[in-house]
XYZ file of C-alpha atoms in Angstrom:
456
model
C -0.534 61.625 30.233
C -3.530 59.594 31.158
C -4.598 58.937 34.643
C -3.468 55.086 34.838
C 0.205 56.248 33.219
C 0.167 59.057 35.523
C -0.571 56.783 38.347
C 2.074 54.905 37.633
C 5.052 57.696 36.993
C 4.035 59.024 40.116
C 4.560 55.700 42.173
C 7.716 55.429 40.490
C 8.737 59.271 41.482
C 7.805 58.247 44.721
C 9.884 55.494 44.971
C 12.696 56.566 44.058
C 12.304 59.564 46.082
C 12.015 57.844 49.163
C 14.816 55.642 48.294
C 17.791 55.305 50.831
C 19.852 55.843 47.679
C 17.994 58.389 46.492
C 19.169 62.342 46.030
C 19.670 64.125 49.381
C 21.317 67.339 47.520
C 20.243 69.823 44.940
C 23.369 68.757 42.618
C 22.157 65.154 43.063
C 18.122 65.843 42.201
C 19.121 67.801 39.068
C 20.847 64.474 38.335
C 18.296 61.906 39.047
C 15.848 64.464 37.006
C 18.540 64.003 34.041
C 18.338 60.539 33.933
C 14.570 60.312 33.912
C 12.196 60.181 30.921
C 10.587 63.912 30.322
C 7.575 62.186 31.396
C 8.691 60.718 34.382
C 11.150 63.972 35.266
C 7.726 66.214 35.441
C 6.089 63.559 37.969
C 9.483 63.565 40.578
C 9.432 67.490 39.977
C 5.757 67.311 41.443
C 6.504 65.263 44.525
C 9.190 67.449 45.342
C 8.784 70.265 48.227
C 8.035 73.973 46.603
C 11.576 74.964 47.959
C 14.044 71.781 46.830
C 11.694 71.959 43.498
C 12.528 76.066 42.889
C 16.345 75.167 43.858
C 16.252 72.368 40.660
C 14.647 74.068 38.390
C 16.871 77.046 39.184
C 20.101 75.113 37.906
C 21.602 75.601 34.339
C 22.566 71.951 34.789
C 19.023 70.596 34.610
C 18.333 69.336 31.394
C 14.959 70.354 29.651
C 13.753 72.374 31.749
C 11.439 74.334 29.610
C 10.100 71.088 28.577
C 9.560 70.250 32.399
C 7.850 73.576 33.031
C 5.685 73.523 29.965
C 4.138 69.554 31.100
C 3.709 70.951 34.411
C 0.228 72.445 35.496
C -0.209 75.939 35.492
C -0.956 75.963 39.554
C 1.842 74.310 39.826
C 3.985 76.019 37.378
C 3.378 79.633 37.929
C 4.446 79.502 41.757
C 7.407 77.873 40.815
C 8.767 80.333 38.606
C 7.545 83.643 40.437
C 10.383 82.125 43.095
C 13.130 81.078 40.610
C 15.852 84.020 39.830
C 14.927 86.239 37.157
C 18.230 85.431 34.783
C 17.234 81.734 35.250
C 13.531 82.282 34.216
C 14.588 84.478 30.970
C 16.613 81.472 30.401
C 14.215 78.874 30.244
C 11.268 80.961 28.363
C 13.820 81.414 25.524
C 14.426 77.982 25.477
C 10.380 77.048 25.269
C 7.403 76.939 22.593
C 5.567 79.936 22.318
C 2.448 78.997 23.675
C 3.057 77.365 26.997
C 5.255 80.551 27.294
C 2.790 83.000 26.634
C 0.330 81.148 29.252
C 2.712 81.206 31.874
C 3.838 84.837 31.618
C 0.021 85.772 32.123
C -0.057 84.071 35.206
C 2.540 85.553 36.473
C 3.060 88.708 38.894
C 3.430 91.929 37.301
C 6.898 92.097 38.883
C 8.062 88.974 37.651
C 6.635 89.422 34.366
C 8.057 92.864 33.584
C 11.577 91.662 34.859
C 11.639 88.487 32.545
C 10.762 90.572 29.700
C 13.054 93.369 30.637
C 15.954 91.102 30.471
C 14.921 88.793 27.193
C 15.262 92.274 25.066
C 18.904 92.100 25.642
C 20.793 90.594 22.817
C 22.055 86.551 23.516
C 26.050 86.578 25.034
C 25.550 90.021 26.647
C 26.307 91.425 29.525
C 22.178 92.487 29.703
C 21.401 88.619 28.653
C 23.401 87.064 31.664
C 22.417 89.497 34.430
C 20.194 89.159 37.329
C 18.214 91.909 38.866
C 17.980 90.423 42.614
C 21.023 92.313 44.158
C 21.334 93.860 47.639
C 21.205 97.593 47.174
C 20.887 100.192 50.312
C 21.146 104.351 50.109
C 24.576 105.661 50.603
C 23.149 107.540 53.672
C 22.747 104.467 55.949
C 24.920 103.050 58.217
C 27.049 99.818 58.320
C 24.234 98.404 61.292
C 20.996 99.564 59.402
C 22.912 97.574 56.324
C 23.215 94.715 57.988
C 19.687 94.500 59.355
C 18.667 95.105 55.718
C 20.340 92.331 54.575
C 19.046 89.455 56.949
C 15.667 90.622 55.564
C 16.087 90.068 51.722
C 19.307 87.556 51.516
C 17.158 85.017 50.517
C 15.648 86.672 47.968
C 19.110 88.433 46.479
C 21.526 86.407 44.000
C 24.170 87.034 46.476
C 25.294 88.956 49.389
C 28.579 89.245 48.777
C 28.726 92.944 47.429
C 26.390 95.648 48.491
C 25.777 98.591 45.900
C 25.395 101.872 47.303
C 23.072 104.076 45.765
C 23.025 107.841 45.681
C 20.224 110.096 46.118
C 19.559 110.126 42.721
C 19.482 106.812 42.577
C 22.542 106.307 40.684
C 25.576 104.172 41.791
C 28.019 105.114 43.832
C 30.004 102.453 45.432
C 30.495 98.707 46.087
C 30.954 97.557 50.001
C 32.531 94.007 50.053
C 30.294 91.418 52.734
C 33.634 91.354 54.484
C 34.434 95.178 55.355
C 30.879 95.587 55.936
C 30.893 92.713 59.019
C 34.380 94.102 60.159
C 32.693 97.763 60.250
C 31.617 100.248 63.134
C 27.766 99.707 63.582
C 27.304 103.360 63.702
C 29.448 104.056 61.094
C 28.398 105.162 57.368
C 28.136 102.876 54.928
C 30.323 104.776 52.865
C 33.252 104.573 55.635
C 33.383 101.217 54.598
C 33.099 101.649 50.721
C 36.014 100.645 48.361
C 38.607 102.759 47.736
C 39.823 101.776 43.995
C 36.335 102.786 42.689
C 33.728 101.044 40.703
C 34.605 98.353 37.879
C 31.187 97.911 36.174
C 29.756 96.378 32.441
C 27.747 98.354 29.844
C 24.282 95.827 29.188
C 25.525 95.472 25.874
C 29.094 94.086 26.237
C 30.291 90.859 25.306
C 30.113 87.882 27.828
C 33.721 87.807 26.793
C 34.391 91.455 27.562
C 32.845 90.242 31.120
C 34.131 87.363 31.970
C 37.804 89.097 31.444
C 36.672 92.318 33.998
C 35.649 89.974 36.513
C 38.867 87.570 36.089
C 41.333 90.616 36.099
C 39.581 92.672 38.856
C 39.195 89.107 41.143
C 35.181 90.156 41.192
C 32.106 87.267 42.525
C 29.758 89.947 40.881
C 30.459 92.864 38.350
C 27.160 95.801 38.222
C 25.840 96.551 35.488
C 24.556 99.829 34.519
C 22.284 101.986 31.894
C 24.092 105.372 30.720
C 22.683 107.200 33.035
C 24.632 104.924 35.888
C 21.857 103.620 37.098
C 22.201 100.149 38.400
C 20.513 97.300 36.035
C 22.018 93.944 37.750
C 24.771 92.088 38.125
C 26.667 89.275 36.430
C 27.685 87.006 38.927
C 30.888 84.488 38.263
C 29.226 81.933 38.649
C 26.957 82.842 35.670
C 30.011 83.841 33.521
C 30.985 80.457 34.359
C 27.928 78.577 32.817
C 27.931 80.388 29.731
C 31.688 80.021 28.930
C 31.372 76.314 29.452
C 28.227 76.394 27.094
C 30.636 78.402 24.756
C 32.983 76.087 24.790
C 31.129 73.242 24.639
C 29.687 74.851 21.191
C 33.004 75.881 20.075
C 33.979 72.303 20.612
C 31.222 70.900 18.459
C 32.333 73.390 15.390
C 36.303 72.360 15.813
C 34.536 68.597 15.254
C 33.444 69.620 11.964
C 29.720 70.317 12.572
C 26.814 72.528 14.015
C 26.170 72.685 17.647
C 24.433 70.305 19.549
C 22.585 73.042 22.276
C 21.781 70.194 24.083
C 23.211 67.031 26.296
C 24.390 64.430 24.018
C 21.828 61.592 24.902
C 19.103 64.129 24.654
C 19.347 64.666 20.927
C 16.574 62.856 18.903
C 17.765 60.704 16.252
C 16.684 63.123 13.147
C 18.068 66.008 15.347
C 21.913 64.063 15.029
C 21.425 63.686 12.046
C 20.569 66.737 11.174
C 23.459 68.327 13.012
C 25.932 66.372 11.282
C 25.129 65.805 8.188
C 25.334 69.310 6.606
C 28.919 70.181 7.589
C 29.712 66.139 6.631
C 28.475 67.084 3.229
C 30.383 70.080 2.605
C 33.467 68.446 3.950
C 32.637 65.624 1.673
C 32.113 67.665 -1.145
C 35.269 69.719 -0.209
C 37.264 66.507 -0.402
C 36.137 65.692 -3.719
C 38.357 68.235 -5.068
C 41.077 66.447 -3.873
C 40.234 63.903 -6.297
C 39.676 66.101 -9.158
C 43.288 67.412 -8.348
C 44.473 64.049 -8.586
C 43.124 63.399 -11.816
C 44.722 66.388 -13.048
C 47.837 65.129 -12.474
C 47.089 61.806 -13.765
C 49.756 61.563 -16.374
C 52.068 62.551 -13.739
C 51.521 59.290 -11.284
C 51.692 57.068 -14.507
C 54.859 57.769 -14.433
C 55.654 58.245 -11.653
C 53.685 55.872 -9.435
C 56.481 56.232 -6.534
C 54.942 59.596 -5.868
C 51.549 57.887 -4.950
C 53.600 56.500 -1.591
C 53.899 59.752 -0.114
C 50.387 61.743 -0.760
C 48.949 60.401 2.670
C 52.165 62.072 4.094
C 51.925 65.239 2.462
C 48.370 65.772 2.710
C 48.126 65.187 6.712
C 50.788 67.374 7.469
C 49.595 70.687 5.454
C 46.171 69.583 7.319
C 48.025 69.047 10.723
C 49.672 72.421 10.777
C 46.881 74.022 9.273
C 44.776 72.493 12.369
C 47.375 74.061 14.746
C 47.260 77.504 13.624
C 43.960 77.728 13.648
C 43.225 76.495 17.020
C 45.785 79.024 18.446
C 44.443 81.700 16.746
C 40.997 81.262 17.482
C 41.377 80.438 21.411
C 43.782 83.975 21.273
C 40.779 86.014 19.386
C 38.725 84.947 22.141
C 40.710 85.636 25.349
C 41.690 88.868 23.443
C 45.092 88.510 23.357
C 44.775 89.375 19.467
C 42.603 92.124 17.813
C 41.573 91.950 13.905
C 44.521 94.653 13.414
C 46.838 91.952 14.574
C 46.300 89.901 11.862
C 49.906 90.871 9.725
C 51.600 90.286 13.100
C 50.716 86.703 13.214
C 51.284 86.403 9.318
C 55.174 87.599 10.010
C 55.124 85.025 12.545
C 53.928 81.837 10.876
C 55.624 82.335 7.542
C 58.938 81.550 9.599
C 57.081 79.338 12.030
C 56.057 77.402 8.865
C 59.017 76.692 6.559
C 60.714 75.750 10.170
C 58.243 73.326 10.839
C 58.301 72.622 7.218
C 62.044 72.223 7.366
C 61.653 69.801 9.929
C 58.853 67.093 8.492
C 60.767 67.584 5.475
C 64.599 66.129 7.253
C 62.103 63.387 8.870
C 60.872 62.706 5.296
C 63.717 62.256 3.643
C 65.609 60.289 6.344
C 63.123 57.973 6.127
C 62.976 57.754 2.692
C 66.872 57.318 2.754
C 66.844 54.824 5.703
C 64.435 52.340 3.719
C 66.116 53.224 0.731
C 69.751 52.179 1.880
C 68.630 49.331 4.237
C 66.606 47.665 1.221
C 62.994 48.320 2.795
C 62.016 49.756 -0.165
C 63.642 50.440 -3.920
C 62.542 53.847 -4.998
C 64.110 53.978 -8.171
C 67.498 55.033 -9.299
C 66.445 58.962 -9.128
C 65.408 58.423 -5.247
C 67.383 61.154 -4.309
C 65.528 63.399 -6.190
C 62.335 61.886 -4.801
C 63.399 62.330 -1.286
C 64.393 66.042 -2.496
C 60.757 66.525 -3.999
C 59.183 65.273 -0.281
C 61.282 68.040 1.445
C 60.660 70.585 -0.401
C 57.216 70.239 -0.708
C 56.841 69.559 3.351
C 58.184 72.606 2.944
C 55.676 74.150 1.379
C 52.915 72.350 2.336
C 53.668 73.083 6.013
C 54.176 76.537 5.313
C 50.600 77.048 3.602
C 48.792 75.479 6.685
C 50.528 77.454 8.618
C 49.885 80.685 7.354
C 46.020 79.942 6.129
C 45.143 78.134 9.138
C 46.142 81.228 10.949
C 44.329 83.530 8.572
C 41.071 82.137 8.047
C 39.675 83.248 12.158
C 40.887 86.545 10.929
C 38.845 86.499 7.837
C 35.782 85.165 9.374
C 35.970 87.220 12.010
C 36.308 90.514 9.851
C 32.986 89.107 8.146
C 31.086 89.563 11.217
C 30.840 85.490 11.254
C 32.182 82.975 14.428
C 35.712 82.386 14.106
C 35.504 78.795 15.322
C 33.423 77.834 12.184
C 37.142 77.632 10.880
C 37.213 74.149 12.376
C 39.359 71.831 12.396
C 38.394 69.067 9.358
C 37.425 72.503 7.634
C 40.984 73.702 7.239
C 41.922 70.151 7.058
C 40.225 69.769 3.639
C 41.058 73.218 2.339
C 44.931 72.343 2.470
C 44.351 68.540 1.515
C 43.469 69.922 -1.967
C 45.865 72.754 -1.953
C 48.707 70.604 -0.399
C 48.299 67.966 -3.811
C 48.643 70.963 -5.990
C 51.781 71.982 -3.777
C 53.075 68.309 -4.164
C 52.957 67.772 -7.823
C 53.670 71.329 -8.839
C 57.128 70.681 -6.830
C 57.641 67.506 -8.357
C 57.190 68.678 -11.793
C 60.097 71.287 -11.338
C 62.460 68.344 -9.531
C 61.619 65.535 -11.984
C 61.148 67.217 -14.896
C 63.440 65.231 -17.374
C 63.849 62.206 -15.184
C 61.326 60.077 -13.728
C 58.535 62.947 -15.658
């Protein structure tokens, strides 16, 4: 940026920092930095105070933030992120290029550096990855009152207060006191009087942010420890970190059930050739997935010469095999990931969507041929003399169609799973196509054994 432009973004920053409409809370900065060009986001960063600009920058919400903290100048920069949480920071430097990255980590204490790089060696979606190490710990041989005094020094240093871990004398970790029992507690009293009773729930660095996010939910947690196998104490996942990463998740699981590859970034953020690029590779396969539906069709060419009256029902067929292929799939996918299903499950669900299937089948199939009957009887439509027969071919290969969808729908996360690859990558327009060209085969196969004699 050159001084006159700079000029300028700054009087603009200015402005609409000292707006009467402008943002008075941290939610409300992050969102006025959102809106802004990069540019003009790195000069309303500058005119902020140290402490509101640390509490921005320190939200997952912001939106380029590595970009923000690579514009800004290193004497600027550097202060900033020695006073931003540690789990933030790793964050953002794995988000940004690797030379404004490098330049900032040697700049920055020895403390903070080691930390940062402590925590980026854990593998993405772990428990390791999400942690922070600024937790209130004390030694199991203090009491409730020197506790508390402890704590009014560092709280606002610490992620949270909430739950204290006591330490042993080997440094390992022997209990969790709750903010509440220890406020409620004798100030003489140990700080293991007040300790919890049920023992200590607490993650292994390397499990699944999945695997977390269900210990905190069924143990009611705001922060679960985590600990090396010696049980000393690493940091803690707090929920409101498992919360930002399962929206991220599902935000990226959303973007696969659409039919392409994840955005990993806001919408209105994503360059043009970005988009593009994003979209058009899973576009393309569909495409080319779909193209066997026409090669199916001309396969059974002679078929729809002479029987043209089948043509009327292949929009029919084909969305319902895709419908209740879509169905499946989402169930089984969402289940896989709130664990209610392991890989070994996968025969259990195959016993139950074979029925599920012909029953749903069963009942497209009635609809089908009521409606076919209906317009056929009223004088909507003449089917032919053998319309019975036709209506008898839509049923039974609802039937089957329905069934199929069903049952691979439900298979495929299984499969994809068992191939060490992300079940949701069974998306939605995916398993669409895969029975669209399956169903057609269903269709005229079914027709050929029905017809056979009559209108083929």
């Amino acid at each position: 940026m050159n001084f006159h432009n700079l000029s300028q973004r700054a009087s603009k920053a200015a402005r609409i920092l000292r707006s009467g409409t402008g943002p008075t809370t941290t939610a409300e900065r992050v969102d006025q930095l959102n809106a802004l060009e990069l540019d003009d986001a790195v000069v309303a960063l500058l005119k902020m105070p140290q402490a509101k600009a640390v509490a921005v920058l320190d939200r997952p919400e912001l939106h380029r933030a590595a970009d923000i903290l690579a514009l800004l100048p290193l004497d600027r920069a550097v202060p900033l992120v020695n006073l931003m949480s540690d789990d933030r920071v790793a964050d953002v430097m794995a988000d940004m290029d690797d030379e404004p990255r490098a330049k900032l980590f040697a700049r920055l204490d020895r403390a903070t550096a080691t930390a940062i790089q402590h925590l980026m060696t854990y593998p993405p979606r772990t428990a390791g990855s999400m942690m922070t190490t600024e937790f209130v710990s004390v030694p199991d041989r203090w009491t409730v009152e020197e506790t508390l005094a402890h704590i009014r020094i560092v709280e606002r240093s610490r992620e949270t207060v909430y739950a204290i871990y006591v330490l042993a004398e080997n440094g390992t970790l022997a209990n969790v006191v709750t903010l509440r029992r220890l406020v409620t507690g004798e100030p003489s009293a140990s700080i293991l009087s007040v300790a919890s009773k049920e023992g200590i729930t607490y993650a292994d660095p390397l499990m699944s942010q999945e695997d977390v996010a269900r210990l905190i939910r069924k143990h009611d947690l705001l922060a679960l420890p985590v600990v090396d196998e010696h049980d000393h104490i690493l940091g803690i996942v707090t929920v409101d970190d498992v919360i930002d990463t399962m929206i991220a998740d599902t935000t990226e699981d959303a973007h696969k059930f659409g039919g392409m590859e994840a955005l990993g970034k806001p919408y209105m953020t994503m360059g043009f050739l970005d988009m593009i690029r994003k979209r058009a590779g899973w576009l393309s396969a569909l495409f080319l997935g779909e193209m066997l539906t026409a090669s199916a069709m001309q396969h059974f060419e002679g078929e729809l010469e002479k029987a043209v009256v089948l043509t009327l029902f292949i929009p029919l067929i084909m969305s319902s095999g895709g419908n209740s292929g879509s169905q499946a799939t989402s169930l089984i996918i969402r289940a896989l990931a709130l664990g209610e299903l392991k890989l070994s499950d996968w025969w259990r669900v195959l016993l139950r969507e074979l029925p599920t299937g012909l029953t749903l089948g069963a009942i497209l199939g009635a609809i089908g041929f009521l409606r076919l009957t209906v317009w056929q009887q009223a004088g909507f439509y003449d089917y032919g003399e053998h319309w019975l027969l036709v209506g008898f071919t839509v049923f039974a290969a609802l039937v089957g169609i329905v069934t199929f969808g069903s049952i691979t729908g439900s298979m495929l996360p299984f499969l994809l799973q068992r191939m060490r690859l992300d079940p949701a990558s069974a998306s939605a327009p995916f398993v669409a196509t895969l029975v669209d060209v399956t169903g057609l085969v269903i269709y005229f196969s079914v027709a050929l054994l029905i017809l056979s004699g009559t209108l083929l």
